[in-house]
Short mmCIF file of C-alpha atoms and ligand atoms in Angstrom, two decimals:
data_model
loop_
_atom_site.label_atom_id
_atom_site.label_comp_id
_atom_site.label_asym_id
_atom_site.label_seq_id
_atom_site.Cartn_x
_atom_site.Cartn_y
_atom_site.Cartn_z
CA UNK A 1 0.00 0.00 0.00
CA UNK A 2 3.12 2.36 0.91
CA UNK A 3 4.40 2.09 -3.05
CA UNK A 4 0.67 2.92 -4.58
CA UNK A 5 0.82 5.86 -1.80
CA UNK A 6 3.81 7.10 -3.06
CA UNK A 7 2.97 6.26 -6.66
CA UNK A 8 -0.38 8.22 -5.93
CA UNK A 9 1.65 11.52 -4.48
CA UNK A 10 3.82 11.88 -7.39
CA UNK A 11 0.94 11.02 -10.23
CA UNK A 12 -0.35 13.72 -8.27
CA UNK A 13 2.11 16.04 -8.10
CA UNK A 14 3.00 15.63 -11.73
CA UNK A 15 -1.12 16.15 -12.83
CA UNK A 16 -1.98 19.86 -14.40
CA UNK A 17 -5.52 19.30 -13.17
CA UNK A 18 -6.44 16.98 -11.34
CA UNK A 19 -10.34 16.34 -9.36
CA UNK A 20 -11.87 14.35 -6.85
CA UNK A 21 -15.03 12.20 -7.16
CA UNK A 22 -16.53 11.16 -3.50
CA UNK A 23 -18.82 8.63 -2.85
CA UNK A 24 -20.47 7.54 0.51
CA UNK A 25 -17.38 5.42 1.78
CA UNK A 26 -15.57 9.00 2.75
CA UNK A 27 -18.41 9.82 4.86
CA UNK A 28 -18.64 6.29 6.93
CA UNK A 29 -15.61 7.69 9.19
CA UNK A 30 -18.07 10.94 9.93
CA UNK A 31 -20.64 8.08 11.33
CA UNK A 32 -22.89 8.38 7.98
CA UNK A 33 -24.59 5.40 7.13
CA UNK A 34 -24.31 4.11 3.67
CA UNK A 35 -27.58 2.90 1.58
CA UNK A 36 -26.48 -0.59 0.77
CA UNK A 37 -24.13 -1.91 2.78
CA UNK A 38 -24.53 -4.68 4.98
CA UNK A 39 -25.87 -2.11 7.82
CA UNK A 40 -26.92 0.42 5.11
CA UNK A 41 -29.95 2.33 5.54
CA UNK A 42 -31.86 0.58 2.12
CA UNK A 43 -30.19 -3.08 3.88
CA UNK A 44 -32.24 -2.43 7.17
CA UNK A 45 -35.15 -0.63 6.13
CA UNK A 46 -36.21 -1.78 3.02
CA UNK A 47 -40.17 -0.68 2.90
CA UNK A 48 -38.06 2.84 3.25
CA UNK A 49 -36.36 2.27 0.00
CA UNK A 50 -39.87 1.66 -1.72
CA UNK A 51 -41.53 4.32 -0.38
CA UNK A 52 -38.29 6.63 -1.50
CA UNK A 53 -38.79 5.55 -4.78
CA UNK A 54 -42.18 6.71 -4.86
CA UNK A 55 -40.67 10.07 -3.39
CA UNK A 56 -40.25 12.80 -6.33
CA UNK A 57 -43.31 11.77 -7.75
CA UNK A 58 -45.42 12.32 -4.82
CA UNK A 59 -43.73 15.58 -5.02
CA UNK A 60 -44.69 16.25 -8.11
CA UNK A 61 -48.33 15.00 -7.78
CA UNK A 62 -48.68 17.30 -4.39
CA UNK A 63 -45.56 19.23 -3.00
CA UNK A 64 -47.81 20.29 -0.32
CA UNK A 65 -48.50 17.00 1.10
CA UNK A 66 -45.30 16.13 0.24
CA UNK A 67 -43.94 18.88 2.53
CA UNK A 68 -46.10 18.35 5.12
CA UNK A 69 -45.11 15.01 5.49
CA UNK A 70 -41.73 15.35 5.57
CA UNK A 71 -41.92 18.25 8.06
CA UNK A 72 -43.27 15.99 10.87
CA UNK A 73 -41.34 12.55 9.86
CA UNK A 74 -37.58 11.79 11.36
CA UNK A 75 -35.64 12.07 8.55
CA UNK A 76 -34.27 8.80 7.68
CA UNK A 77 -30.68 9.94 8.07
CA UNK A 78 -30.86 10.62 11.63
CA UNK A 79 -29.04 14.00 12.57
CA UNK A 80 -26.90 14.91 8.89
CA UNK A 81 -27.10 18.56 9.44
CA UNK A 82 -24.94 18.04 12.88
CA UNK A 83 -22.44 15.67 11.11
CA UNK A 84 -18.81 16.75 10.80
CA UNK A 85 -16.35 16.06 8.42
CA UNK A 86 -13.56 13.47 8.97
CA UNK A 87 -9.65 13.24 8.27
CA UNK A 88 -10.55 12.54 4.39
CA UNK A 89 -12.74 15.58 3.77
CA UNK A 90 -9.56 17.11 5.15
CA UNK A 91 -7.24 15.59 3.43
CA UNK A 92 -9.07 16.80 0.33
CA UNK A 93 -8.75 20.44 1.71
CA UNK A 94 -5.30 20.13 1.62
CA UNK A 95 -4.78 19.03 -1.39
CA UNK A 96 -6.71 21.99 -2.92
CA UNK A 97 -4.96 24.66 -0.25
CA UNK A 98 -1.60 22.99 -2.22
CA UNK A 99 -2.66 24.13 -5.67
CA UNK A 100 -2.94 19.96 -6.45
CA UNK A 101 -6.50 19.66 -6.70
CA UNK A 102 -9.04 21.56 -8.77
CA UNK A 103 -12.46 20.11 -7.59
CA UNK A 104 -14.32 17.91 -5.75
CA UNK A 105 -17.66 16.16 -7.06
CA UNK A 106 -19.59 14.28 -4.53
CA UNK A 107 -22.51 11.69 -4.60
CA UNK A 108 -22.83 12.93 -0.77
CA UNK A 109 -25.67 15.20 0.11
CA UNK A 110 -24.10 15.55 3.62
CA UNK A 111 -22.44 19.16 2.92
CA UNK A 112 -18.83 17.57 4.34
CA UNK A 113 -17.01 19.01 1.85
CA UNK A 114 -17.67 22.31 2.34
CA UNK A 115 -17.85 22.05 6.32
CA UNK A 116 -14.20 20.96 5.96
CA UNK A 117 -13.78 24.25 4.02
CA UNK A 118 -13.37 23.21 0.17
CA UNK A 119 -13.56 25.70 -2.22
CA UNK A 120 -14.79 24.48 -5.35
CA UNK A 121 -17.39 21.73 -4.26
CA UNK A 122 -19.81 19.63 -7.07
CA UNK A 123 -22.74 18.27 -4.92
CA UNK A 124 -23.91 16.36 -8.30
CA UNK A 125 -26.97 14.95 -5.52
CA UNK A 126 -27.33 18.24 -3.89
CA UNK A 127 -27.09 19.02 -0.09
CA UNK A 128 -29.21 18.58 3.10
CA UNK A 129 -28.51 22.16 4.07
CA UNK A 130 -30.01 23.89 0.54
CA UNK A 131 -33.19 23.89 -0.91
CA UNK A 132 -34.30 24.30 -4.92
CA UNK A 133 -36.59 25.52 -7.25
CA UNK A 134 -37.49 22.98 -9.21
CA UNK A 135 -38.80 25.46 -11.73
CA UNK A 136 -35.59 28.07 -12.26
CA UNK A 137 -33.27 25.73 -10.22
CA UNK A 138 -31.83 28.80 -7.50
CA UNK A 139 -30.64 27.30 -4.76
CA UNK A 140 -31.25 29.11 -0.67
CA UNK A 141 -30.24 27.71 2.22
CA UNK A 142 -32.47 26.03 5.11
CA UNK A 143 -32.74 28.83 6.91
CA UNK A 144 -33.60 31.40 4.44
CA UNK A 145 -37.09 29.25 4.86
CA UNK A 146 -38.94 29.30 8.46
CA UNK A 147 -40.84 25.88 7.00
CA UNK A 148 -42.09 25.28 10.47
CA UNK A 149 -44.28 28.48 10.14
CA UNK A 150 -45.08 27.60 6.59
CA UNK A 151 -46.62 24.85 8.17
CA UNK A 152 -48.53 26.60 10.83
CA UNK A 153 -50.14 29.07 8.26
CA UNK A 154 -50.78 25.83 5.60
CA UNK A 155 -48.63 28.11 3.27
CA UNK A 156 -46.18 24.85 1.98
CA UNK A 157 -44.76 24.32 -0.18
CA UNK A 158 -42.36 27.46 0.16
CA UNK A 159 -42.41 29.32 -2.92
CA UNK A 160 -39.24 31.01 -4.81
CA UNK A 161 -38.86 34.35 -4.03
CA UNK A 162 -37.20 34.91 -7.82
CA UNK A 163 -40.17 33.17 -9.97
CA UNK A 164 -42.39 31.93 -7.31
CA UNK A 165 -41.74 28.32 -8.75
CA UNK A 166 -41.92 25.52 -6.28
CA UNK A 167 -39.27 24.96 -3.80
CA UNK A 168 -37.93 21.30 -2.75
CA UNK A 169 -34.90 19.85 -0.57
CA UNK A 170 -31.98 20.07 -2.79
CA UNK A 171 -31.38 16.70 -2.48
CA UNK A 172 -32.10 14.59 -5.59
CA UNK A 173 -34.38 11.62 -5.08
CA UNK A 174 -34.77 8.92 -7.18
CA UNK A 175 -36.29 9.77 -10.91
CA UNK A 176 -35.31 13.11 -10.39
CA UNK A 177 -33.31 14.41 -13.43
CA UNK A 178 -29.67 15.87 -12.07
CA UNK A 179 -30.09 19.50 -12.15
CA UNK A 180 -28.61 21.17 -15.36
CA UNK A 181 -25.93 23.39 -13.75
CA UNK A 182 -24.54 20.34 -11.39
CA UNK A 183 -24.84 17.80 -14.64
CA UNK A 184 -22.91 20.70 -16.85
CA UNK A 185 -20.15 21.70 -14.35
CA UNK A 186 -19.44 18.05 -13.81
CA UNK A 187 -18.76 16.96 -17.59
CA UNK A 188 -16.54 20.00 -17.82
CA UNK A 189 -14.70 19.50 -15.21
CA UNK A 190 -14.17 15.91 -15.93
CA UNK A 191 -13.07 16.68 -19.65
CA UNK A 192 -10.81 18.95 -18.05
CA UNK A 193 -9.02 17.16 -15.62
CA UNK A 194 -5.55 14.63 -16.32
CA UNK A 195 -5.83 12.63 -12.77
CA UNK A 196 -8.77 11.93 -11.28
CA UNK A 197 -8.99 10.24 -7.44
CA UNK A 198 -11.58 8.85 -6.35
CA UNK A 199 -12.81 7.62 -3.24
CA UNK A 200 -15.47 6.10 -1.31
CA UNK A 201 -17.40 5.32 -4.52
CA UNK A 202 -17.73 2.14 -6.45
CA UNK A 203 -19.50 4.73 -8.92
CA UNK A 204 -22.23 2.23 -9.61
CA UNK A 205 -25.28 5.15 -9.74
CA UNK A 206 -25.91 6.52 -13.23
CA UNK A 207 -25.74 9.18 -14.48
CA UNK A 208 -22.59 9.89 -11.64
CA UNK A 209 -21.10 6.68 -12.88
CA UNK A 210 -20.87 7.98 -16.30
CA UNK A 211 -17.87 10.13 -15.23
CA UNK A 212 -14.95 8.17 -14.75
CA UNK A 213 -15.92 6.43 -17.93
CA UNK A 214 -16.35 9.47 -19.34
CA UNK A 215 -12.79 10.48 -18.30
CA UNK A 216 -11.15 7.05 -19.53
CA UNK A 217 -13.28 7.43 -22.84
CA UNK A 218 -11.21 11.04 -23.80
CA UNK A 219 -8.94 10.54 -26.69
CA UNK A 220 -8.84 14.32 -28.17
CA UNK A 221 -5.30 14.74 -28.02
CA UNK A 222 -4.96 15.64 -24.40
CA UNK A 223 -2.64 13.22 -22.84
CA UNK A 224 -4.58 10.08 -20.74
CA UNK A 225 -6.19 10.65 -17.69
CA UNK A 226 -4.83 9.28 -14.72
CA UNK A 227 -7.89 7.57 -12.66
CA UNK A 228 -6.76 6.58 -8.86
CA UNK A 229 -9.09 4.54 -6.59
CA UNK A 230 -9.24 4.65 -2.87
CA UNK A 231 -12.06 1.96 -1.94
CA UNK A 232 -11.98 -0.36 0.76
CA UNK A 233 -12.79 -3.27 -1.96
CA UNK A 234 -12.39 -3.60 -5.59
CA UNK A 235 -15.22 -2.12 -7.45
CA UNK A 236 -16.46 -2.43 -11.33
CA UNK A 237 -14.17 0.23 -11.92
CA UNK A 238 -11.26 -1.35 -10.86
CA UNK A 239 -12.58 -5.00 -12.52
CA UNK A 240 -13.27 -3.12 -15.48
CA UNK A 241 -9.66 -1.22 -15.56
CA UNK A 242 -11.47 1.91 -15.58
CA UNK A 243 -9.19 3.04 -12.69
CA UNK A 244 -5.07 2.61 -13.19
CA UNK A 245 -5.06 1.33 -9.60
CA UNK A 246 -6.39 0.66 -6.56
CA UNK A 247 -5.16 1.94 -3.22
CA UNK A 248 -7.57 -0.27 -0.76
CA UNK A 249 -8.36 1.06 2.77
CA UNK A 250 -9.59 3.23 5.11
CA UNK A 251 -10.60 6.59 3.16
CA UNK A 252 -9.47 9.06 5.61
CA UNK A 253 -6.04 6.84 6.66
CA UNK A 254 -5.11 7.26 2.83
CA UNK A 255 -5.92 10.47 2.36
CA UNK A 256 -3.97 11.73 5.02
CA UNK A 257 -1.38 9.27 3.87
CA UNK A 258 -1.10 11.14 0.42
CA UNK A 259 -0.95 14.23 1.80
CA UNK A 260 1.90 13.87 4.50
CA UNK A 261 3.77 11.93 1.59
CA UNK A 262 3.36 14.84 -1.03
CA UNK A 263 4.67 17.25 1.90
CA UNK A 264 7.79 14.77 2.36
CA UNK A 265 8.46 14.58 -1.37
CA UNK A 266 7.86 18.44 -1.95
CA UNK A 267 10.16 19.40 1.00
CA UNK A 268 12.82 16.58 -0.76
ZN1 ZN B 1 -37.34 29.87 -9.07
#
């Protein structure tokens, strides 16, 4: 694991532009349950993985209902808002405070990335602390929105204060297209980049899955991308040679890894 660290940190170093795709495995360390693992949320609870299916089109059908019900449900991710990023969403800070890395995209909707302090932060599934208009696709945060009064005065669902189009969690739920700015921003930056890491995903959920292919795929004269996986297991991206290799681990023990070993190399 020590040579693919080092092997990592100079691949790295060497990049012109290099991003970050995170998956769910970087937030485990934070205490985030995953959906499908073997204590995953979808594992444990499966009637709650029908009825989240079902989700954006009850939305659609009647986002006041819809809002009214999720106002006085737990939400099925316990206390996200409160979680706080770990040694990996660190890690990744670094990297970017070094000039190495250019962006992050994330599957995560837990906002780690940006607790941690990144600057330039894809949440290609949006975040638990925004909300959206579906209809001009602005984003606010929670609090702009007292939704408990909302409630009170039977004034859900909250309304955009741009085009008074109708405002959901920014999360995207199952069916829901990606929203055009996060779906744009994403294929750009992956034509963009030469190295791509990525970790805590076995980039399995279309259309997020798309982008490492899509970054393998390039052949337009730019010279190959370099794809690195952290993962604690093989994935289809490593079976299918997608990625170049595969450092397997702890997320946020790697991470940190690559980091102290850039600093060593750097300081030579
Ligand atoms: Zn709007």
């Amino acid at each position: 694991m020590g040579d693919l660290i080092k092997k990592a940190a100079q691949d790295l170093i060497k990049s012109h532009y290099a991003i970050a795709l995170t998956g769910a495995g970087i937030s485990t360390e934070s205490g985030i349950p995953d959906f499908r693992g073997p204590s995953g949320i979808w594992t444990k609870n499966p009637q709650a993985e029908r009825k989240a299916y079902q989700s954006y089109q009850e939305f659609l059908a009647d986002p006041k209902k819809w809002w009214e019900e999720r106002l006085s449900g737990a939400s099925l991710l316990g206390d996200l808002e409160k979680a706080k990023p770990n040694a990996g969403h660190f890690a990744l800070v670094e990297l970017e405070r070094m000039g190495l890395l250019k962006c992050v995209i994330t599957q995560n909707v837990d906002a780690l990335h940006e607790k941690a302090g990144a600057l330039n932060v894809i949440e290609y599934h949006g975040s638990v602390l925004k909300l959206r208009c579906v209809d001009c696709g602005s984003r606010f945060k929670q609090e702009e929105y007292n939704l408990e009064k909302l409630r009170a005065e039977g004034a859900l669902p909250p309304r955009c204060p741009k085009c008074r189009g109708v405002i959901k969690t920014d999360g995207v739920a199952f069916g829901e297209p990606i929203p055009n700015d996060v779906a744009h921003r994403s294929v750009d930056e992956t034509r963009k980049c030469d190295l791509m890491l990525i970790c805590g995903t076995s980039a399995v959920v279309y259309p997020f899955a798309n982008l490492p292919r899509l970054a393998r795929q390039r052949k337009d004269g730019v010279p190959e991308t370099i794809i690195i996986e952290v993962n604690a297991d093989p994935t289809p991206l490593t079976e299918e040679k997608i990625s170049d290799y595969l450092i397997r681990g702890k997320t946020g023990e790697i991470l940190l890894r690559l980091v102290e070993t850039i600093r060593r190399i750097r300081e030579g």
